[in-house]
Coordinates of C-alpha atoms in Angstrom, one line a residue:
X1 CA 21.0 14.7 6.7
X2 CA 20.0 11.3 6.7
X3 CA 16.7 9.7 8.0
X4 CA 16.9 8.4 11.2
X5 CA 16.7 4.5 11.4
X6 CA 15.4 2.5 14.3
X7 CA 15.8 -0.8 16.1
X8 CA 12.9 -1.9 17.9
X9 CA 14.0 -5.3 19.8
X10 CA 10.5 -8.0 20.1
X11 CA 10.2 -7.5 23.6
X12 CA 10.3 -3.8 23.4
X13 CA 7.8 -4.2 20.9
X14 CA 5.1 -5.7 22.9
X15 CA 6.0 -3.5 25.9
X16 CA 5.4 -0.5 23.5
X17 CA 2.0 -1.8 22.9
X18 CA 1.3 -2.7 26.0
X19 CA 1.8 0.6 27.3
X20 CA -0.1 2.1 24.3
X21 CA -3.0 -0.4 25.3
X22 CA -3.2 0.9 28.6
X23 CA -2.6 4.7 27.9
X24 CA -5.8 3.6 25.0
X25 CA -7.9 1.9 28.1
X26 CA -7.4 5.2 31.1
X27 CA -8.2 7.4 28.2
X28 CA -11.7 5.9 27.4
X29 CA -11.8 4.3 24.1
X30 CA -14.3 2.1 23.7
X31 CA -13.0 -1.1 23.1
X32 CA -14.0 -1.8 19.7
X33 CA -13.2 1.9 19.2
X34 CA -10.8 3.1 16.3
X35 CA -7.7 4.9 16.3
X36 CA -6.1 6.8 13.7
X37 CA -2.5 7.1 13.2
X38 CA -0.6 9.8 11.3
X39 CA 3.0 8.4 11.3
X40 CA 6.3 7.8 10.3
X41 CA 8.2 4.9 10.5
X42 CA 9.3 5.2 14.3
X43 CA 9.2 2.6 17.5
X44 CA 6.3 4.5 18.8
X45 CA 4.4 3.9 15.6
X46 CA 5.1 0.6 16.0
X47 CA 3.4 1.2 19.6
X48 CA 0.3 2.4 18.4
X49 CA -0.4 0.0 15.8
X50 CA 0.0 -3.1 17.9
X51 CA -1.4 -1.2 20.9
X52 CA -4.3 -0.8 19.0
X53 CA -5.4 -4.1 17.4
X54 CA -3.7 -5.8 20.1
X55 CA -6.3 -4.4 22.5
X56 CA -9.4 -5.0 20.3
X57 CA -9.5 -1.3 18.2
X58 CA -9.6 -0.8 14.6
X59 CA -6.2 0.8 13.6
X60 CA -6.4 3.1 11.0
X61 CA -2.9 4.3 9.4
X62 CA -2.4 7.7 7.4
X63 CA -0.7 9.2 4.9
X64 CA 1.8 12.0 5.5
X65 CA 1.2 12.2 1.5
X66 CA -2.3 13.1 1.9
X67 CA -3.6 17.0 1.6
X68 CA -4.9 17.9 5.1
X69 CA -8.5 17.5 3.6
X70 CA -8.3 13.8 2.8
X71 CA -7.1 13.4 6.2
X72 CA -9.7 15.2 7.8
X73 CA -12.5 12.9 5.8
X74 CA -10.3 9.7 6.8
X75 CA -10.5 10.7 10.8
X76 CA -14.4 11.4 10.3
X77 CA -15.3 8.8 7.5
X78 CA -13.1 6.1 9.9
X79 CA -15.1 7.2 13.1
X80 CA -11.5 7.6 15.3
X81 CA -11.5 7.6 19.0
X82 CA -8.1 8.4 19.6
X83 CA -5.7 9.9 16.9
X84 CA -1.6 9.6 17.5
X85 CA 0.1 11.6 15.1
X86 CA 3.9 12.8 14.6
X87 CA 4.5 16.2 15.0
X88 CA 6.2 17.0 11.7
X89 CA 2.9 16.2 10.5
X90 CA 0.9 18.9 12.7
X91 CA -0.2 21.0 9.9
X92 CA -2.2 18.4 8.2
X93 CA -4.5 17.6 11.4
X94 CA -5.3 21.0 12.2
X95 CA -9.4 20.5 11.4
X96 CA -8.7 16.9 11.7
X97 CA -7.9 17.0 15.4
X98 CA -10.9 18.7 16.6
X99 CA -13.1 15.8 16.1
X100 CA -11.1 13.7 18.4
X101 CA -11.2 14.5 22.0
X102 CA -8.4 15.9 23.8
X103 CA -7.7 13.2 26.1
X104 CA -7.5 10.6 23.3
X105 CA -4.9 12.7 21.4
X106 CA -1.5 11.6 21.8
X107 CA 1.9 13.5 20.0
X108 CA 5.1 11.5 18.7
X109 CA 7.9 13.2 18.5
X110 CA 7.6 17.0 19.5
X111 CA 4.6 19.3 21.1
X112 CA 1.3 19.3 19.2
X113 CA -1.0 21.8 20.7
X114 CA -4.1 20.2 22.0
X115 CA -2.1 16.5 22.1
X116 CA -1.0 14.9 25.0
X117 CA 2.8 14.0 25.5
X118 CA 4.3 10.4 24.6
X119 CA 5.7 10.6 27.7
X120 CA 2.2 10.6 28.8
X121 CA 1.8 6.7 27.5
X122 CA 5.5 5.8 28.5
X123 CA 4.8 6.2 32.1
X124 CA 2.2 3.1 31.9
X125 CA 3.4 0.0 32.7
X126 CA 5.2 -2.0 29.8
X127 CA 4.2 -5.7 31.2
X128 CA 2.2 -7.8 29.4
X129 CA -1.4 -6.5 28.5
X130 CA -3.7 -8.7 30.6
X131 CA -6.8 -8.4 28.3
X132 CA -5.5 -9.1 24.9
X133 CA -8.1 -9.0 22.3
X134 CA -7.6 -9.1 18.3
X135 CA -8.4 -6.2 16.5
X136 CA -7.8 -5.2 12.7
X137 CA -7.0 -2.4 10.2
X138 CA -8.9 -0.8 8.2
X139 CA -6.6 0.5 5.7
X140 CA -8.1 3.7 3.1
X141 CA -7.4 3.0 -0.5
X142 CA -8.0 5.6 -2.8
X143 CA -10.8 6.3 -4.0
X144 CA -12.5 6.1 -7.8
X145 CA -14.8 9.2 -7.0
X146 CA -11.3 11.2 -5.4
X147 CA -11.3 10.4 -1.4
X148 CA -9.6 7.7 0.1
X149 CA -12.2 4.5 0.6
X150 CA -11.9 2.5 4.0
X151 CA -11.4 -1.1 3.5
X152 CA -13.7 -2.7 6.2
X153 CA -13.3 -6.5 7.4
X154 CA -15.9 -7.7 9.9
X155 CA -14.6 -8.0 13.6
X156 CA -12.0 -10.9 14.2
X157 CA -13.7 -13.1 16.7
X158 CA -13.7 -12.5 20.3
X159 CA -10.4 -14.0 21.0
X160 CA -6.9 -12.9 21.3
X161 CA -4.1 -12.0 18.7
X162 CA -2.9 -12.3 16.3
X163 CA -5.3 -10.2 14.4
X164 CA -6.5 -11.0 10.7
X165 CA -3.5 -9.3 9.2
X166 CA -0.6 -9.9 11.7
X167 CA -1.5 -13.8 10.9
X168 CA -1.7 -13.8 6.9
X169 CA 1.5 -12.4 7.3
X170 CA 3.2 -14.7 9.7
X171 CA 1.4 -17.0 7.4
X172 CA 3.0 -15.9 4.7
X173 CA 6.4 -15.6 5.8
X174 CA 6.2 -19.3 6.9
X175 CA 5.0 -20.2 3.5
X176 CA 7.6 -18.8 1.8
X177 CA 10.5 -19.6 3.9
X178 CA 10.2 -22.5 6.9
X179 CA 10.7 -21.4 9.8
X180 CA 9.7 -17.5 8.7
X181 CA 11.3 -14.9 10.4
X182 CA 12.0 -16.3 14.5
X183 CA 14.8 -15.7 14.6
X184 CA 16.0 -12.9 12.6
X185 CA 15.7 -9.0 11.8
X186 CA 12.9 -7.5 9.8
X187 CA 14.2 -4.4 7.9
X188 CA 10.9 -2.3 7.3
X189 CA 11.9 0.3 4.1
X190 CA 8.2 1.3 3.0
X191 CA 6.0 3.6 4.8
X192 CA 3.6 1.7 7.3
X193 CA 1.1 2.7 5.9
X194 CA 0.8 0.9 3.0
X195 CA -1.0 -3.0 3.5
X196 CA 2.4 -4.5 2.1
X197 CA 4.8 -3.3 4.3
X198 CA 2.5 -3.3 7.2
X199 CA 1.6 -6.8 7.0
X200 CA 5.1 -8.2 6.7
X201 CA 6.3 -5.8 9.9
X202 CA 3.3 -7.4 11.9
X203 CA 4.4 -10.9 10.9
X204 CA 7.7 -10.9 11.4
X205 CA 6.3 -9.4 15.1
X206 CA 4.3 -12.2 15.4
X207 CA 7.4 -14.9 14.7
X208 CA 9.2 -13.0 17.2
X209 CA 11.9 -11.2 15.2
X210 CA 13.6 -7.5 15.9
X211 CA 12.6 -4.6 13.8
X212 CA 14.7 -2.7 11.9
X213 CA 12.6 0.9 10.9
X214 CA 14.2 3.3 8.1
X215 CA 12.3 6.3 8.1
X216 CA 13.0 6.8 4.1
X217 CA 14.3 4.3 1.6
X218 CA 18.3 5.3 0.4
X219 CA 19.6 2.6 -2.0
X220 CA 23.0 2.8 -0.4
X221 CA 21.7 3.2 2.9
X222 CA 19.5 0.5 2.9
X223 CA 22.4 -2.0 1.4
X224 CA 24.2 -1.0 4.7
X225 CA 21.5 -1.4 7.2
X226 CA 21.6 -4.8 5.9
X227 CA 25.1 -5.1 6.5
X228 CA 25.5 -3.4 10.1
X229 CA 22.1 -5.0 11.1
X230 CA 22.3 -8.8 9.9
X231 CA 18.7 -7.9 8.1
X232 CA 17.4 -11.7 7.6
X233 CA 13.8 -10.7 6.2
X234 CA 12.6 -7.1 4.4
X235 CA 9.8 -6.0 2.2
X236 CA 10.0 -3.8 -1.4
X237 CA 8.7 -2.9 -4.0
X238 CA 9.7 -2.9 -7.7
X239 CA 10.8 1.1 -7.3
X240 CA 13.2 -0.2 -4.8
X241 CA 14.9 -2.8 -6.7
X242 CA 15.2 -0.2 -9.9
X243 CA 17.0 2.4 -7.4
X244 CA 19.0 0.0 -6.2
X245 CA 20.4 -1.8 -9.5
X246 CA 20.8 1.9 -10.5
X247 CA 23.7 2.2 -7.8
X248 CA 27.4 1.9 -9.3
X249 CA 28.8 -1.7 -9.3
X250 CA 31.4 -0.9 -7.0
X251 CA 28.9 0.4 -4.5
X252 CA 26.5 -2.6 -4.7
X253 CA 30.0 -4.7 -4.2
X254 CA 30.4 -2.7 -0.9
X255 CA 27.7 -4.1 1.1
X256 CA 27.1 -8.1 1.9
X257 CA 24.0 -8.9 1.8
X258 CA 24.5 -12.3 2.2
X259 CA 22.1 -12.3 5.5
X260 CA 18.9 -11.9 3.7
X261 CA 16.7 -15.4 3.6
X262 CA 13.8 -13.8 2.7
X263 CA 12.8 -10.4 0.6
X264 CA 8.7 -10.2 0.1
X265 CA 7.7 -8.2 -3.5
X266 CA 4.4 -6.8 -4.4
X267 CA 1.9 -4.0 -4.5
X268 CA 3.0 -3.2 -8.5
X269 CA 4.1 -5.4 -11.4
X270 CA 8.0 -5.8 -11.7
X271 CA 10.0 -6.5 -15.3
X272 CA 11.5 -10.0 -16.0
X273 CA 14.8 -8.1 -16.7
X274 CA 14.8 -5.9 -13.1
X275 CA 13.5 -9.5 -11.4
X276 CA 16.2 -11.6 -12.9
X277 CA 18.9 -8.5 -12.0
X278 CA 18.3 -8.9 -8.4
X279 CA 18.1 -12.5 -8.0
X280 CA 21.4 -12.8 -9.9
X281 CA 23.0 -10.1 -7.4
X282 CA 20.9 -11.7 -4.1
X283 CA 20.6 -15.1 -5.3
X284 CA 17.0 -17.1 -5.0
X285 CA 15.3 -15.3 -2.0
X286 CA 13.0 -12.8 -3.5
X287 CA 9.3 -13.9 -3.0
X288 CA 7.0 -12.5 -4.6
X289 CA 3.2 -11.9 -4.0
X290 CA -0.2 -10.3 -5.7
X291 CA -2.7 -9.4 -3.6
X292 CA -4.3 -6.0 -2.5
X293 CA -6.0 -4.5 0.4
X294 CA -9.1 -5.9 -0.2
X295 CA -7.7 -9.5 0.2
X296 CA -7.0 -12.5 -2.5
X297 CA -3.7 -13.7 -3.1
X298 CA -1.4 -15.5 -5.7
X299 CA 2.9 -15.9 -4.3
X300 CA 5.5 -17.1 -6.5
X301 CA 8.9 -18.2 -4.7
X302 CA 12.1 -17.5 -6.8
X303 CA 13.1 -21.2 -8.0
X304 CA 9.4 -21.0 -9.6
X305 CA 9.7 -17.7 -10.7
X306 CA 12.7 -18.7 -12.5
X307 CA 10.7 -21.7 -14.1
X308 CA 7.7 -19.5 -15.3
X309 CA 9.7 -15.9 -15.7
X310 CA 6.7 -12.6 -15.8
X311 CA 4.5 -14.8 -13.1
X312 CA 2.5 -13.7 -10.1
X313 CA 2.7 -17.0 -9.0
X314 CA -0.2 -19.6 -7.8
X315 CA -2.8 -18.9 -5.3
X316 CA -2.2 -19.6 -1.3
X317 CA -3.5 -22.5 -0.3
X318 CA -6.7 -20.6 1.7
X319 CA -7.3 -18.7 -1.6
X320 CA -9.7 -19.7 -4.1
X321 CA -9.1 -18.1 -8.0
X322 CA -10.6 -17.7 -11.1
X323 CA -10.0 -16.6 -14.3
X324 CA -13.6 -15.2 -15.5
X325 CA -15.0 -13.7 -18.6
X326 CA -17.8 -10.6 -18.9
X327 CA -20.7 -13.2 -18.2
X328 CA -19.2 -14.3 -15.3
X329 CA -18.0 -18.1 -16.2
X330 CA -14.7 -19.6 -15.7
X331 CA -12.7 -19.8 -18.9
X332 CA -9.9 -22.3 -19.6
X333 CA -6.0 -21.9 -19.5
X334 CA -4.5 -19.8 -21.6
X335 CA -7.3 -17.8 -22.2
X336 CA -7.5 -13.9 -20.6
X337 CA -10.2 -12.7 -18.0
X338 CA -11.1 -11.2 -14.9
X339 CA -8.9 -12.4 -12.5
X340 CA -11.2 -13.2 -9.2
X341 CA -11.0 -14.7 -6.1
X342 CA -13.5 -15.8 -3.6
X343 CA -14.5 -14.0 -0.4
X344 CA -13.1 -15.6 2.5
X345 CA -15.0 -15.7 5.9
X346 CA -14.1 -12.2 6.7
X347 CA -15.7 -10.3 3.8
X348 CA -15.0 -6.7 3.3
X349 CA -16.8 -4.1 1.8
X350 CA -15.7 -0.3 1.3
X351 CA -16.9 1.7 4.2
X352 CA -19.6 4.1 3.5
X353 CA -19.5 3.1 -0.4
X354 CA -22.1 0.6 -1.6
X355 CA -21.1 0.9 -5.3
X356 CA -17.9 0.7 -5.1
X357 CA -18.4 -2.0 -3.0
X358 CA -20.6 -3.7 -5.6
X359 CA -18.3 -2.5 -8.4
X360 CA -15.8 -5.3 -7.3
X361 CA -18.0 -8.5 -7.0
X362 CA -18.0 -9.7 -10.2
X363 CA -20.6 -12.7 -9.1
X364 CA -21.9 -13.8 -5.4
X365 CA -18.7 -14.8 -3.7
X366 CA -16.3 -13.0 -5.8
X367 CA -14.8 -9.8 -5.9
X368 CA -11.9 -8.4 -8.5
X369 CA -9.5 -5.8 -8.3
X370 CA -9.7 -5.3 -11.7
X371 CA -6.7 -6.9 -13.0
X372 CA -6.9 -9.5 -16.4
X373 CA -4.7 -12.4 -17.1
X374 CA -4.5 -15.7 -17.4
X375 CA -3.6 -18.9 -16.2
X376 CA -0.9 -21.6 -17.7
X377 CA -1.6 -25.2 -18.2
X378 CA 0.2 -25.7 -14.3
X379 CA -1.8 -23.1 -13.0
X380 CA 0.3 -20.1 -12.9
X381 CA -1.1 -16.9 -12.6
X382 CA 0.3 -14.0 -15.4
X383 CA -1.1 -10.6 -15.3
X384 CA -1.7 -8.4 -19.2
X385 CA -3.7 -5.6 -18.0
X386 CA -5.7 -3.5 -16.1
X387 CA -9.5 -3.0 -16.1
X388 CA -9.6 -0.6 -13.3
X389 CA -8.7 2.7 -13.6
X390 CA -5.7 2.5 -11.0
X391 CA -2.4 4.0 -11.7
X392 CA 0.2 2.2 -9.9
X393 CA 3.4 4.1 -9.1
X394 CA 6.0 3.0 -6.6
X395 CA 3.9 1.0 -5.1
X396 CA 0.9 3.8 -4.6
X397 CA -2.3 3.4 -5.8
X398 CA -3.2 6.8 -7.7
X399 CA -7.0 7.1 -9.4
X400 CA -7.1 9.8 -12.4
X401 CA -11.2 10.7 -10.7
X402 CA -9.4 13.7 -8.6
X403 CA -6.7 14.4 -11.0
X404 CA -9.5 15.0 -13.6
X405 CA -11.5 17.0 -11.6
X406 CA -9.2 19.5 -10.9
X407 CA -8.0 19.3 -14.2
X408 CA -11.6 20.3 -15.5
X409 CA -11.3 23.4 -13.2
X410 CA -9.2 25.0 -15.1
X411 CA -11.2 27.0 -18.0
X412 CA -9.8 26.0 -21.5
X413 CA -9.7 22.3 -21.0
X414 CA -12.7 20.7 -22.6
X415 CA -12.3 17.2 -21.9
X416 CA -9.5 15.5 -19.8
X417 CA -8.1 11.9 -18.9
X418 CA -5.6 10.7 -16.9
X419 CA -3.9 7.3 -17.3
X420 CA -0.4 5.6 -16.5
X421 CA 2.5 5.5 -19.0
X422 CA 5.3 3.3 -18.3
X423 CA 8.2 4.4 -16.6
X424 CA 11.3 2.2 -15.4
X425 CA 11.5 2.9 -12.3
X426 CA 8.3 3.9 -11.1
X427 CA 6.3 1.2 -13.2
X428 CA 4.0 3.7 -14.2
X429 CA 4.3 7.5 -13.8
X430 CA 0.8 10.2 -14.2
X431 CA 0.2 11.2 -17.7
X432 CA -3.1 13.9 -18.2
X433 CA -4.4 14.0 -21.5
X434 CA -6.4 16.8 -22.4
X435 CA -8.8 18.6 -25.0
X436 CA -8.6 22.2 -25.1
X437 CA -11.5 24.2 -25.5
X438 CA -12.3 25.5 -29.1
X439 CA -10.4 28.5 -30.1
X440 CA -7.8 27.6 -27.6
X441 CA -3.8 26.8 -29.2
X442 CA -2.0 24.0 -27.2
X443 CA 1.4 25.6 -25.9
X444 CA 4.0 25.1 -23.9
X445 CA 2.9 28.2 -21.6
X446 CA -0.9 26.4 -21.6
X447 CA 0.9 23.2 -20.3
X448 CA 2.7 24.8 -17.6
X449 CA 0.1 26.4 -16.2
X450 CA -2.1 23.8 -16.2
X451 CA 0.7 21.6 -14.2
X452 CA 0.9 24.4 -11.6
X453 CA -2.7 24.2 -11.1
X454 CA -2.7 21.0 -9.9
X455 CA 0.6 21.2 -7.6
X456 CA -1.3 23.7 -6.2
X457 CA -4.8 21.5 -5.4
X458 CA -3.1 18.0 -5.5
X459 CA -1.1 15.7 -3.6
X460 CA 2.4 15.7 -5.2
X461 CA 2.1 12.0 -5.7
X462 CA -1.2 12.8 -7.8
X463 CA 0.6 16.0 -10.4
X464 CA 0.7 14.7 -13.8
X465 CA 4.7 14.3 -14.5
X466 CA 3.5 15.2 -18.1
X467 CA 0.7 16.3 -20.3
X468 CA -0.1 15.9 -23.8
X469 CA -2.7 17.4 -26.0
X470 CA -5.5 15.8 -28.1
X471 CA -7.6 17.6 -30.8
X472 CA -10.9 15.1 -29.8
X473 CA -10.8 12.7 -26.8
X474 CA -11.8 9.3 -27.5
X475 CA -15.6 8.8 -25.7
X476 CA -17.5 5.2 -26.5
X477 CA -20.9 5.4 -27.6
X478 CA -22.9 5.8 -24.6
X479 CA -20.4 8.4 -23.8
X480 CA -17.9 6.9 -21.6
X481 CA -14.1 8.1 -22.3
X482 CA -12.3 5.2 -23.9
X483 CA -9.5 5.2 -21.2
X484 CA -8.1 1.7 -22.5
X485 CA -8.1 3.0 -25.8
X486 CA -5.7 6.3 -24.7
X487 CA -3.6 4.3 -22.3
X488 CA -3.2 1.6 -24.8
X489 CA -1.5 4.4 -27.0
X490 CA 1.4 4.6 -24.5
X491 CA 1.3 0.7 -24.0
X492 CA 2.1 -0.5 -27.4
X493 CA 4.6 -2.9 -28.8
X494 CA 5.0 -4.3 -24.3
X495 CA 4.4 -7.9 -24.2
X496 CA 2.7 -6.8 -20.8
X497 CA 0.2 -3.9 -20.4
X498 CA 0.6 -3.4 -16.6

């Protein structure tokens, strides 16, 4: 069966949260409080979230991807007040509920035990919240040491919406296109949870058009959503457009399309080819962006794009960039380095995680996300490669730090490392590495049962897809695994390395 798909009209939209504000208020969270929400992409989802920051709380999304043991660290390490989750999801909050109270639990969707009914928030009123106050996310990346790492901004001021995020992507949308999104249809085809589509749902809130929710992204489905719906604005990522070139020609010729003004890229590096595909199919309205949780920001409309082919683009106008080398100077075009950007006047820092935190600020004022590049002689931004250890796939951030660890578990691997190989859909798919212990013959039966451990410990976003064998693991000389040096191995003869 397929996934249910939503329309959420802009006024029902803010009556959701108002109710959700209210129901937030009678229960007794704190103002400044936090609320967790374990959701799918549904209307009351879109409730909770502006409920939440629209009323002054920190809004905290999760992962239906997640084992029920990250979730349970995310609803402590977070500090929620209230938690809203969606009942196909109940068996991942089991510990996790119990440090909520009961009052401030609320079910989507079907009977939780313990949770109170939606109905419970539908029967406030729906007219406009007479204490607006901006709030903000924190959204959980994950983390280099295995758990998820809460990105924390300091409190918007004391006035009302839009919050920090709704605004950079109202912002955004205006940038891109004049006039943003007022007067159209936002098609949301990512999970909520991620800072991407998140951002471009609350702007497109924020300029006052509909929402369109699909629950799960179908190539063909999505093509006719567009269609049926008159979609003006939507947010993907590279997967999407891989899936959806994929589709038989007389299937993409099915569908007009023609609506779309405006179609926001990012969150993982897409090929020239697949980029030139869709804007020869869509014509010039993909926009694309680079950026991350943390903040920063480089966008690159399609016209541009077309001009400097393989670019993230050039940084928003309230973004400050560099490209730095190790010692921390700025080096001249052309030449690779640490792409940084500046802190802007809401700083964040990883909550509960000083060195991580400090990992990422490559000098006072600056922070990285680990990326190197370059830019051109006009200033265009182009990405080569990856310092950090993130794996991006579809979109997701994976770190190997888990993955090796419960690859280490298992008795006759030695030494293990986990790194991203390319893959044409996904951008990058999970490839462990690993030394087996002496006396031990890689086989095929080894392999599969060291697979099956991890399905069995792991997210299924986290299992390796593959594993090779290596007689002696590359490790530098102050005994550091040279992880560039094995990824590079998979890497070679791509003009780009991410």
């Amino acid at each position: 069966m397929s996934a249910p798909i939503h329309t959420v009209r802009n006024a029902e939209a803010l009556a959701g949260a108002a109710r959700f504000s209210r129901a937030l208020d009678a229960a007794g969270t704190p103002t400044r409080g936090a609320v967790a929400c374990l959701t799918a992409n549904t209307p009351e989802t879109l409730s909770a979230y502006r409920g939440a920051t629209w009323s002054g709380r920190r809004y905290t999304p999760l992962s239906g991807r997640w084992q029920a043991e990250d979730v349970d660290y995310v609803v402590g390490n977070c500090e929620a007040d209230a938690l809203v989750v969606d009942a196909r999801y109940a068996d991942l909050v089991a510990t996790a509920a119990e440090r909520v109270a009961p009052e401030r639990r609320f079910a989507i969707g079907g009977a939780i035990p313990g949770f109170r009914a939606w109905s419970d928030v539908e029967a406030f009123s729906g007219d406009a919240y007479e204490r607006p106050l901006a709030g903000e996310n924190m959204l959980y990346t994950s983390g280099t040491t295995g758990r998820p790492k809460g990105v924390l901004r300091a409190n918007a001021a004391e006035g009302p919406p839009p919050t920090l995020t709704a605004a950079a992507g109202a912002a955004m949308m205006r940038a891109f296109l004049p006039g943003g999104a007022s007067d159209g249809v936002h098609l949301v085809a990512a999970p909520l949870y991620h800072a991407g589509p998140n951002t471009y749902c609350d702007g497109a809130l924020v300029l006052g058009a509909d929402v369109v929710l699909m629950e799960r992204f179908d190539p063909e489905r999505f093509l006719a959503t567009v269609e049926e719906t008159g979609a003006t604005s939507t947010f993907l990522v590279p997967t999407h457009f891989v899936r959806l070139l994929r589709l038989p020609e007389d299937v993409r010729r099915r569908y007009d399309v023609s609506s779309l003004r405006l179609v926001c890229h990012g969150s993982a590096p897409v090929s020239i080819p697949v980029k030139r595909a869709m804007i020869e199919w869509w014509g010039p309205v993909l926009y694309e962006f680079y950026g991350g949780t943390e903040g920063g920001g480089a966008m690159i409309g399609p016209e541009e794009w077309l001009r400097k082919p393989g670019s993230v683009g050039k940084p928003r106008p309230d973004v400050e960039m560099a490209i730095l080398d190790d010692a921390g100077d700025e080096v001249t075009a052309g030449t690779e380095g640490t792409v940084a950007f500046a802190l802007d006047e809401t700083p964040f820092e990883y909550k509960d995680d000083a060195d991580k935190t400090a990992e990422g600020r490559v000098k006072p004022g600056w922070f990285t996300m680990g990326d190197i590049g370059y830019v051109d002689e006009d200033g265009y931004l182009f990405l080569c490669d990856r310092r950090a250890d993130v794996i991006i796939s579809g979109g997701v951030n994976i770190y190997p730090a888990q993955i090796e660890s419960v690859l280490l578990e298992r008795p006759e691997i030695a030494d293990c490392c986990v790194v991203g190989i390319p893959n044409e859909e996904w951008g990058e798919e999970v490839r462990a590495v690993v030394q087996l212990v002496e006396g031990t013959a890689p086989s095929e039966a080894t392999a599969e049962a060291i697979l099956a451990h991890c399905g069995a410990h792991l997210s299924g976003y986290q299992v390796p897809r593959s594993l090779d064998f290596d007689e002696a693991l590359p490790r530098t000389e102050t005994g550091k695994l040279a992880r560039r040096s094995i990824r590079g191995r998979y890497w070679e003869g791509r003009a780009s390395r991410v």
